[in-house]
Amino acid sequence: GPQALLMNELPAYLEDIRLCHDTWKKRQAIYQRLRGETPQ
């Protein structure tokens, strides 16, 4: 049933979340650096 499908897809789902989080953190770091270099 749906539960079995969910358990099968869970590892790939968690991996996607981890990759998205890493990308987000990198984007945030770049954004912070650019903001720091730009005089307001």
mmCIF file of C-alpha atoms in Angstrom:
data_model
loop_
_atom_site.group_PDB
_atom_site.id
_atom_site.type_symbol
_atom_site.label_atom_id
_atom_site.label_comp_id
_atom_site.label_asym_id
_atom_site.label_seq_id
_atom_site.Cartn_x
_atom_site.Cartn_y
_atom_site.Cartn_z
ATOM 1 C CA GLY A 1 0.000 0.000 0.000
ATOM 2 C CA PRO A 2 0.950 3.673 0.292
ATOM 3 C CA GLN A 3 3.095 2.945 3.359
ATOM 4 C CA ALA A 4 5.396 0.572 1.471
ATOM 5 C CA LEU A 5 5.764 3.070 -1.353
ATOM 6 C CA LEU A 6 6.601 5.813 1.114
ATOM 7 C CA MET A 7 9.286 3.726 2.831
ATOM 8 C CA ASN A 8 10.791 2.855 -0.553
ATOM 9 C CA GLU A 9 10.992 6.484 -1.641
ATOM 10 C CA LEU A 10 12.011 7.941 1.712
ATOM 11 C CA PRO A 11 15.827 7.666 1.271
ATOM 12 C CA ALA A 12 15.751 9.463 -2.091
ATOM 13 C CA TYR A 13 13.399 12.061 -0.614
ATOM 14 C CA LEU A 14 15.727 12.726 2.322
ATOM 15 C CA GLU A 15 18.694 12.950 -0.046
ATOM 16 C CA ASP A 16 16.825 15.564 -2.100
ATOM 17 C CA ILE A 17 16.121 17.571 1.041
ATOM 18 C CA ARG A 18 19.783 17.398 2.072
ATOM 19 C CA LEU A 19 20.958 18.550 -1.363
ATOM 20 C CA CYS A 20 18.444 21.401 -1.385
ATOM 21 C CA HIS A 21 19.568 22.456 2.088
ATOM 22 C CA ASP A 22 23.243 22.445 1.057
ATOM 23 C CA THR A 23 22.437 24.533 -2.013
ATOM 24 C CA TRP A 24 20.397 26.947 0.095
ATOM 25 C CA LYS A 25 23.224 27.359 2.608
ATOM 26 C CA LYS A 26 25.720 28.067 -0.191
ATOM 27 C CA ARG A 27 23.362 30.614 -1.751
ATOM 28 C CA GLN A 28 22.884 32.305 1.618
ATOM 29 C CA ALA A 29 26.656 32.519 2.149
ATOM 30 C CA ILE A 30 27.189 34.065 -1.295
ATOM 31 C CA TYR A 31 24.307 36.477 -0.726
ATOM 32 C CA GLN A 32 25.696 37.560 2.647
ATOM 33 C CA ARG A 33 29.153 38.126 1.123
ATOM 34 C CA LEU A 34 27.756 40.192 -1.744
ATOM 35 C CA ARG A 35 25.666 42.235 0.651
ATOM 36 C CA GLY A 36 28.720 42.818 2.825
ATOM 37 C CA GLU A 37 30.720 44.116 -0.150
ATOM 38 C CA THR A 38 27.972 46.432 -1.373
ATOM 39 C CA PRO A 39 27.955 49.836 0.345
ATOM 40 C CA GLN A 40 24.450 50.764 1.433
#
